[in-house]
PDB file of C-alpha atoms in Angstrom:
ATOM      1  CA  UNK A   1       0.000   0.000   0.000  1.00 45.00           C
ATOM      2  CA  UNK A   2       1.213   3.433  -0.843  1.00 49.00           C
ATOM      3  CA  UNK A   3       1.416   6.106   1.836  1.00 51.00           C
ATOM      4  CA  UNK A   4       0.352   8.724  -0.705  1.00 51.00           C
ATOM      5  CA  UNK A   5      -3.038  10.367  -0.364  1.00 55.00           C
ATOM      6  CA  UNK A   6      -4.707   9.653  -3.702  1.00 49.00           C
ATOM      7  CA  UNK A   7      -7.232  11.983  -5.216  1.00 54.00           C
ATOM      8  CA  UNK A   8     -10.016   9.638  -6.327  1.00 53.00           C
ATOM      9  CA  UNK A   9     -11.066   9.918  -9.958  1.00 63.00           C
ATOM     10  CA  UNK A  10     -14.508   8.663  -9.029  1.00 73.00           C
ATOM     11  CA  UNK A  11     -16.149   6.882  -6.089  1.00 75.00           C
ATOM     12  CA  UNK A  12     -15.868   3.145  -5.510  1.00 79.00           C
ATOM     13  CA  UNK A  13     -18.661   1.211  -7.227  1.00 84.00           C
ATOM     14  CA  UNK A  14     -19.613  -2.468  -7.046  1.00 86.00           C
ATOM     15  CA  UNK A  15     -17.264  -3.433  -9.879  1.00 89.00           C
ATOM     16  CA  UNK A  16     -14.356  -1.542  -8.330  1.00 90.00           C
ATOM     17  CA  UNK A  17     -15.126  -3.169  -4.982  1.00 90.00           C
ATOM     18  CA  UNK A  18     -15.080  -6.569  -6.673  1.00 93.00           C
ATOM     19  CA  UNK A  19     -11.671  -5.824  -8.209  1.00 94.00           C
ATOM     20  CA  UNK A  20     -10.358  -4.565  -4.867  1.00 93.00           C
ATOM     21  CA  UNK A  21     -11.700  -7.622  -3.045  1.00 93.00           C
ATOM     22  CA  UNK A  22     -10.083 -10.035  -5.526  1.00 96.00           C
ATOM     23  CA  UNK A  23      -6.768  -8.206  -5.157  1.00 96.00           C
ATOM     24  CA  UNK A  24      -7.045  -8.325  -1.352  1.00 94.00           C
ATOM     25  CA  UNK A  25      -7.975 -12.026  -1.436  1.00 94.00           C
ATOM     26  CA  UNK A  26      -4.614 -12.861  -3.030  1.00 95.00           C
ATOM     27  CA  UNK A  27      -2.596 -10.106  -1.342  1.00 92.00           C
ATOM     28  CA  UNK A  28      -0.701 -12.306   1.131  1.00 90.00           C
ATOM     29  CA  UNK A  29      -0.803 -15.685  -0.583  1.00 91.00           C
ATOM     30  CA  UNK A  30      -1.502 -17.181  -3.983  1.00 94.00           C
ATOM     31  CA  UNK A  31      -4.963 -18.743  -4.200  1.00 95.00           C
ATOM     32  CA  UNK A  32      -6.831 -20.773  -6.770  1.00 95.00           C
ATOM     33  CA  UNK A  33     -10.097 -19.542  -8.226  1.00 93.00           C
ATOM     34  CA  UNK A  34     -12.213 -21.719  -5.920  1.00 93.00           C
ATOM     35  CA  UNK A  35     -10.465 -20.351  -2.824  1.00 94.00           C
ATOM     36  CA  UNK A  36     -10.933 -16.774  -4.043  1.00 95.00           C
ATOM     37  CA  UNK A  37     -14.650 -17.455  -4.677  1.00 93.00           C
ATOM     38  CA  UNK A  38     -15.020 -18.982  -1.189  1.00 93.00           C
ATOM     39  CA  UNK A  39     -13.481 -15.911   0.432  1.00 92.00           C
ATOM     40  CA  UNK A  40     -15.597 -13.570  -1.680  1.00 91.00           C
ATOM     41  CA  UNK A  41     -18.818 -15.197  -0.447  1.00 90.00           C
ATOM     42  CA  UNK A  42     -18.134 -13.495   2.887  1.00 90.00           C
ATOM     43  CA  UNK A  43     -18.730 -10.133   1.209  1.00 89.00           C
ATOM     44  CA  UNK A  44     -22.261 -10.782  -0.054  1.00 83.00           C
ATOM     45  CA  UNK A  45     -24.378  -7.788   0.946  1.00 83.00           C
ATOM     46  CA  UNK A  46     -27.154  -5.632  -0.508  1.00 79.00           C
ATOM     47  CA  UNK A  47     -25.739  -4.040  -3.670  1.00 77.00           C
ATOM     48  CA  UNK A  48     -22.875  -6.519  -3.864  1.00 82.00           C
ATOM     49  CA  UNK A  49     -23.600 -10.027  -5.096  1.00 77.00           C
ATOM     50  CA  UNK A  50     -20.615 -12.352  -4.781  1.00 79.00           C
ATOM     51  CA  UNK A  51     -21.635 -14.367  -7.863  1.00 80.00           C
ATOM     52  CA  UNK A  52     -19.061 -16.959  -8.986  1.00 83.00           C
ATOM     53  CA  UNK A  53     -19.192 -16.020 -12.672  1.00 88.00           C
ATOM     54  CA  UNK A  54     -18.721 -12.346 -11.804  1.00 89.00           C
ATOM     55  CA  UNK A  55     -15.694 -13.253  -9.651  1.00 93.00           C
ATOM     56  CA  UNK A  56     -14.193 -15.444 -12.381  1.00 93.00           C
ATOM     57  CA  UNK A  57     -14.628 -12.593 -14.880  1.00 94.00           C
ATOM     58  CA  UNK A  58     -12.921 -10.184 -12.473  1.00 95.00           C
ATOM     59  CA  UNK A  59      -9.984 -12.566 -11.971  1.00 96.00           C
ATOM     60  CA  UNK A  60      -9.602 -13.003 -15.739  1.00 96.00           C
ATOM     61  CA  UNK A  61      -9.862  -9.247 -16.329  1.00 97.00           C
ATOM     62  CA  UNK A  62      -7.339  -8.387 -13.611  1.00 97.00           C
ATOM     63  CA  UNK A  63      -4.951 -10.992 -15.020  1.00 97.00           C
ATOM     64  CA  UNK A  64      -5.380  -9.761 -18.608  1.00 98.00           C
ATOM     65  CA  UNK A  65      -4.784  -6.167 -17.467  1.00 98.00           C
ATOM     66  CA  UNK A  66      -1.553  -7.197 -15.730  1.00 97.00           C
ATOM     67  CA  UNK A  67      -2.658  -6.820 -12.079  1.00 98.00           C
ATOM     68  CA  UNK A  68      -2.573 -10.541 -11.202  1.00 97.00           C
ATOM     69  CA  UNK A  69       0.045 -13.131 -12.018  1.00 97.00           C
ATOM     70  CA  UNK A  70      -0.730 -16.797 -12.571  1.00 95.00           C
ATOM     71  CA  UNK A  71       1.296 -19.697 -11.192  1.00 93.00           C
ATOM     72  CA  UNK A  72       0.823 -23.412 -10.717  1.00 93.00           C
ATOM     73  CA  UNK A  73       0.812 -24.793  -7.169  1.00 87.00           C
ATOM     74  CA  UNK A  74       2.462 -27.999  -5.973  1.00 87.00           C
ATOM     75  CA  UNK A  75      -0.518 -30.123  -7.076  1.00 89.00           C
ATOM     76  CA  UNK A  76      -0.774 -28.555 -10.527  1.00 90.00           C
ATOM     77  CA  UNK A  77      -3.655 -26.135  -9.920  1.00 92.00           C
ATOM     78  CA  UNK A  78      -3.607 -22.606 -11.293  1.00 95.00           C
ATOM     79  CA  UNK A  79      -3.244 -20.000  -8.558  1.00 96.00           C
ATOM     80  CA  UNK A  80      -3.398 -16.218  -8.656  1.00 97.00           C
ATOM     81  CA  UNK A  81      -1.180 -13.720  -6.887  1.00 96.00           C
ATOM     82  CA  UNK A  82      -1.114  -9.953  -6.800  1.00 96.00           C
ATOM     83  CA  UNK A  83       1.861  -8.174  -8.355  1.00 97.00           C
ATOM     84  CA  UNK A  84       3.281  -4.647  -7.943  1.00 96.00           C
ATOM     85  CA  UNK A  85       0.797  -3.138 -10.427  1.00 97.00           C
ATOM     86  CA  UNK A  86      -2.028  -4.884  -8.577  1.00 96.00           C
ATOM     87  CA  UNK A  87      -0.845  -3.472  -5.252  1.00 94.00           C
ATOM     88  CA  UNK A  88      -0.867   0.018  -6.766  1.00 93.00           C
ATOM     89  CA  UNK A  89      -4.375  -0.540  -8.121  1.00 94.00           C
ATOM     90  CA  UNK A  90      -5.538  -1.825  -4.713  1.00 92.00           C
ATOM     91  CA  UNK A  91      -4.213   1.337  -3.083  1.00 88.00           C
ATOM     92  CA  UNK A  92      -5.941   3.513  -5.672  1.00 88.00           C
ATOM     93  CA  UNK A  93      -9.251   1.647  -5.365  1.00 89.00           C
ATOM     94  CA  UNK A  94      -9.068   1.670  -1.558  1.00 85.00           C
ATOM     95  CA  UNK A  95      -8.689   5.445  -1.729  1.00 82.00           C
ATOM     96  CA  UNK A  96     -12.062   5.707  -3.494  1.00 78.00           C
ATOM     97  CA  UNK A  97     -14.006   4.459  -0.474  1.00 72.00           C
ATOM     98  CA  UNK A  98     -16.400   7.057   0.972  1.00 64.00           C
ATOM     99  CA  UNK A  99     -14.539   9.288   3.389  1.00 62.00           C
ATOM    100  CA  UNK A 100     -11.341   7.295   3.026  1.00 51.00           C
ATOM    101  CA  UNK A 101      -9.368   9.140   0.335  1.00 53.00           C
ATOM    102  CA  UNK A 102      -6.278   9.376   2.567  1.00 60.00           C
ATOM    103  CA  UNK A 103      -6.823   6.017   4.206  1.00 70.00           C
ATOM    104  CA  UNK A 104      -6.626   3.371   1.482  1.00 75.00           C
ATOM    105  CA  UNK A 105      -4.582   1.112   3.773  1.00 77.00           C
ATOM    106  CA  UNK A 106      -7.366   1.096   6.387  1.00 81.00           C
ATOM    107  CA  UNK A 107      -9.999   0.224   3.772  1.00 83.00           C
ATOM    108  CA  UNK A 108      -7.851  -2.596   2.379  1.00 84.00           C
ATOM    109  CA  UNK A 109      -7.109  -3.962   5.861  1.00 85.00           C
ATOM    110  CA  UNK A 110     -10.799  -4.003   6.814  1.00 88.00           C
ATOM    111  CA  UNK A 111     -11.632  -5.683   3.523  1.00 89.00           C
ATOM    112  CA  UNK A 112      -9.013  -8.356   4.217  1.00 89.00           C
ATOM    113  CA  UNK A 113     -10.573  -8.950   7.662  1.00 89.00           C
ATOM    114  CA  UNK A 114     -13.905  -9.458   5.902  1.00 91.00           C
ATOM    115  CA  UNK A 115     -12.409 -11.888   3.390  1.00 91.00           C
ATOM    116  CA  UNK A 116     -10.671 -13.834   6.172  1.00 91.00           C
ATOM    117  CA  UNK A 117     -13.955 -14.131   8.065  1.00 89.00           C
ATOM    118  CA  UNK A 118     -12.376 -12.419  11.085  1.00 90.00           C
ATOM    119  CA  UNK A 119     -14.918  -9.604  11.043  1.00 91.00           C
ATOM    120  CA  UNK A 120     -18.381 -10.749  12.242  1.00 91.00           C
ATOM    121  CA  UNK A 121     -20.850 -11.400   9.402  1.00 90.00           C
ATOM    122  CA  UNK A 122     -23.214  -8.573  10.400  1.00 90.00           C
ATOM    123  CA  UNK A 123     -20.323  -6.093  10.443  1.00 91.00           C
ATOM    124  CA  UNK A 124     -19.098  -7.366   7.064  1.00 91.00           C
ATOM    125  CA  UNK A 125     -22.467  -6.568   5.488  1.00 89.00           C
ATOM    126  CA  UNK A 126     -22.460  -3.109   7.070  1.00 89.00           C
ATOM    127  CA  UNK A 127     -18.896  -2.454   5.905  1.00 89.00           C
ATOM    128  CA  UNK A 128     -19.595  -3.521   2.306  1.00 89.00           C
ATOM    129  CA  UNK A 129     -22.789  -1.444   2.257  1.00 87.00           C
ATOM    130  CA  UNK A 130     -20.894   1.582   3.595  1.00 85.00           C
ATOM    131  CA  UNK A 131     -18.271   1.238   0.855  1.00 84.00           C
ATOM    132  CA  UNK A 132     -21.014   1.383  -1.742  1.00 82.00           C
ATOM    133  CA  UNK A 133     -23.187   3.994   0.016  1.00 76.00           C
ATOM    134  CA  UNK A 134     -21.981   6.962  -2.029  1.00 55.00           C
ATOM    135  CA  UNK A 135     -23.239   5.287  -5.207  1.00 50.00           C
ATOM    136  CA  UNK A 136     -26.696   4.137  -4.175  1.00 45.00           C
ATOM    137  CA  UNK A 137     -28.289   3.142  -7.456  1.00 43.00           C
ATOM    138  CA  UNK A 138     -25.422   4.254  -9.706  1.00 40.00           C
ATOM    139  CA  UNK A 139     -22.873   1.565  -8.881  1.00 39.00           C
ATOM    140  CA  UNK A 140     -25.162  -1.382  -9.170  1.00 39.00           C
ATOM    141  CA  UNK A 141     -23.721  -4.578 -10.470  1.00 43.00           C
ATOM    142  CA  UNK A 142     -23.700  -4.647 -14.246  1.00 39.00           C
ATOM    143  CA  UNK A 143     -23.826  -0.884 -14.749  1.00 37.00           C
ATOM    144  CA  UNK A 144     -20.093  -0.348 -15.313  1.00 42.00           C
ATOM    145  CA  UNK A 145     -17.017  -2.410 -15.926  1.00 44.00           C
ATOM    146  CA  UNK A 146     -14.227  -2.718 -13.398  1.00 44.00           C
ATOM    147  CA  UNK A 147     -10.831  -1.150 -14.165  1.00 45.00           C
ATOM    148  CA  UNK A 148      -9.636  -4.593 -15.158  1.00 49.00           C
ATOM    149  CA  UNK A 149     -12.381  -5.010 -17.737  1.00 45.00           C
ATOM    150  CA  UNK A 150     -12.265  -1.552 -19.366  1.00 41.00           C
TER     151      UNK A 150
END
């Protein structure tokens, strides 16, 4: 995470949150698609559907855009890991959260706690809803493409 205070181009929407969540899911360790999807299910909340196909599309888009690298684990499964460009994107996306422009690291940390299941389920739903609150109605799933899919 960068210590710089980004000036958000636009607020975080559901697609950006999906991209950020995928990047945070593989931030500390490479994970296969199934493991990423399992972690993402913890983020399901009003305005943010953790649909498997949507997650797979985000992974593919982030990889194609150069934000995720692909490896093969010890049993021959494809795994994904964040790279330096992906870390920069995560910092930029985290800085788009409502009221968090200078606190991208905090947003990313809280998102990782959600993905790990450390944050209680009720609080996870509240957190995800608060990230999307600035865009009520405008950031709905399917309305825009994530940075990885533009």
